[in-house]
Amino acid sequence: MILVVGGRSKIGSALISRLLEQGEQVRALARSGEAGFPAEVQVTAGDLANPESLANAMKHVDRVFLLCGPRPDEVALNRAAIDAASEARVERLVRSSILGSDPDSPATFVRDHGACDAYLRAANIPYAILRPNLFMQNILENTIPSIGKDGVFYANAGQARISMVDTRDVGAVAAALLTEPDHAGAEVDLTGPEALAYRDVAAKLSQRLGRSVTYAEAADDDVRTALAGYGMSSWLVDSLVELFQDYRRSGEDGYAAQITDSIQRLTGSAPRTLDQLLGEARGQ
Ligand SMILES: NC(=O)c1ccc[n+]([C@@H]2O[C@H](COP(=O)([O-])OP(=O)(O)OC[C@H]3O[C@@H](n4cnc5c(N)ncnc54)[C@H](OP(=O)(O)O)[C@@H]3O)[C@@H](O)[C@H]2O)c1
């Protein structure tokens, strides 16, 4: 039995589909309800903030996938799950982190994931870590809806190039790390097949949407104001701004532009391109 924590996230739901296709038994921890999970999934009510619910969810489980959405208490919640998995003596824990994870990073997301990864490495439990780059799906969910009538969208990414990755490919790698032997201690950087600056994204959007789309560099404070206007907490707003500051530091050819072969190597399929994702989204 595999316990999936974070099964409603994009990576988690792609992972669950894969595991079910492979005939695995899947249990999902969810804070509320069963909506969004396939019928074959055994959904168990629980919360990373509630150790008793974690111990209960880990019963008769041999492998665990751990993903927690971005939150101020993310490090404590991940530690609690790692402790519970260690206590339950599970055979393997696969954690979803972020590219470049580093406990000393000035960017909160990257730093918190770095702390969680370090805690997992030191825990008494066989593990694997996925480090995906920025999700391509953000282009569909955030960038396209933000395009103004004038065809302009804004981000504080400067001219950084980012090898954005499709979350379905990340889920497929997670399935491989959970179900295949010989991955103990694996730490894999997951990227898409091309490093794209937002000017490149704009060119692809222009082609797919059939109208002129332009990227404009925004100042951090303008992005803060815009994100706060969507009702995001100040912690989330600051963390997002910091992440894009990190991409600016990475620049045209830094860590965020690296392209790895991990998806091809671990799934046997080439990583999806942004063109593919945009085409699928538009039924093209
Ligand atoms: N967005 C990106 O481009 C990007 C890039 C690289 C890495 N990442 C990382 O990927 C991860 C996923 O982010 P996301 O935005 O895709 O996540 P998301 O859609 O917000 O999903 C978060 C998941 O975490 C679960 N969760 C949150 N708090 C929980 C708690 N207290 N107890 C149990 N479950 C809890 C949620 O469970 P419920 O179903 O109960 O709500 C949900 O399934 C984050 O760690 C993020 O830092 C993101």
mmCIF file with all atom_site columns, C-alpha atoms in Angstrom, residues 11 14-15 65 96 130-133 135 165-176 190-191 263 267 272:
data_model
loop_
_atom_site.group_PDB
_atom_site.id
_atom_site.type_symbol
_atom_site.label_atom_id
_atom_site.label_alt_id
_atom_site.label_comp_id
_atom_site.label_asym_id
_atom_site.label_entity_id
_atom_site.label_seq_id
_atom_site.pdbx_PDB_ins_code
_atom_site.Cartn_x
_atom_site.Cartn_y
_atom_site.Cartn_z
_atom_site.occupancy
_atom_site.B_iso_or_equiv
_atom_site.pdbx_formal_charge
_atom_site.auth_seq_id
_atom_site.auth_comp_id
_atom_site.auth_asym_id
_atom_site.auth_atom_id
_atom_site.pdbx_PDB_model_num
ATOM 1  C CA . ILE A 1 11  ? 1.959  16.244 -9.169  1.00 0.00 ? 11  ILE A CA 1
ATOM 2  C CA . ALA A 1 14  ? -0.664 12.618 -11.880 1.00 0.00 ? 14  ALA A CA 1
ATOM 3  C CA . LEU A 1 15  ? 1.177  10.237 -9.568  1.00 0.00 ? 15  LEU A CA 1
ATOM 4  C CA . PHE A 1 65  ? 4.872  10.011 -1.216  1.00 0.00 ? 65  PHE A CA 1
ATOM 5  C CA . SER A 1 96  ? 8.624  16.394 -3.651  1.00 0.00 ? 96  SER A CA 1
ATOM 6  C CA . LEU A 1 130 ? 12.370 14.938 -6.599  1.00 0.00 ? 130 LEU A CA 1
ATOM 7  C CA . ARG A 1 131 ? 13.455 18.492 -7.337  1.00 0.00 ? 131 ARG A CA 1
ATOM 8  C CA . PRO A 1 132 ? 11.167 19.880 -10.066 1.00 0.00 ? 132 PRO A CA 1
ATOM 9  C CA . ASN A 1 133 ? 11.733 23.243 -11.696 1.00 0.00 ? 133 ASN A CA 1
ATOM 10 C CA . PHE A 1 135 ? 5.716  24.157 -13.267 1.00 0.00 ? 135 PHE A CA 1
ATOM 11 C CA . VAL A 1 165 ? 8.585  21.225 -16.327 1.00 0.00 ? 165 VAL A CA 1
ATOM 12 C CA . ASP A 1 166 ? 5.188  19.586 -16.884 1.00 0.00 ? 166 ASP A CA 1
ATOM 13 C CA . THR A 1 167 ? 3.780  18.300 -13.569 1.00 0.00 ? 167 THR A CA 1
ATOM 14 C CA . ARG A 1 168 ? 2.541  15.115 -15.293 1.00 0.00 ? 168 ARG A CA 1
ATOM 15 C CA . ASP A 1 169 ? 6.166  14.217 -16.016 1.00 0.00 ? 169 ASP A CA 1
ATOM 16 C CA . VAL A 1 170 ? 7.053  14.873 -12.384 1.00 0.00 ? 170 VAL A CA 1
ATOM 17 C CA . GLY A 1 171 ? 4.227  12.568 -11.259 1.00 0.00 ? 171 GLY A CA 1
ATOM 18 C CA . ALA A 1 172 ? 5.506  9.856  -13.609 1.00 0.00 ? 172 ALA A CA 1
ATOM 19 C CA . VAL A 1 173 ? 9.000  10.101 -12.114 1.00 0.00 ? 173 VAL A CA 1
ATOM 20 C CA . ALA A 1 174 ? 7.533  9.908  -8.610  1.00 0.00 ? 174 ALA A CA 1
ATOM 21 C CA . ALA A 1 175 ? 5.749  6.684  -9.615  1.00 0.00 ? 175 ALA A CA 1
ATOM 22 C CA . ALA A 1 176 ? 9.026  5.208  -10.890 1.00 0.00 ? 176 ALA A CA 1
ATOM 23 C CA . LEU A 1 190 ? 13.497 17.458 -12.990 1.00 0.00 ? 190 LEU A CA 1
ATOM 24 C CA . THR A 1 191 ? 13.368 19.955 -15.838 1.00 0.00 ? 191 THR A CA 1
ATOM 25 C CA . ILE A 1 263 ? 12.579 12.402 -16.953 1.00 0.00 ? 263 ILE A CA 1
ATOM 26 C CA . THR A 1 267 ? 10.179 7.223  -17.358 1.00 0.00 ? 267 THR A CA 1
ATOM 27 C CA . ARG A 1 272 ? 6.755  17.386 -22.518 1.00 0.00 ? 272 ARG A CA 1
#
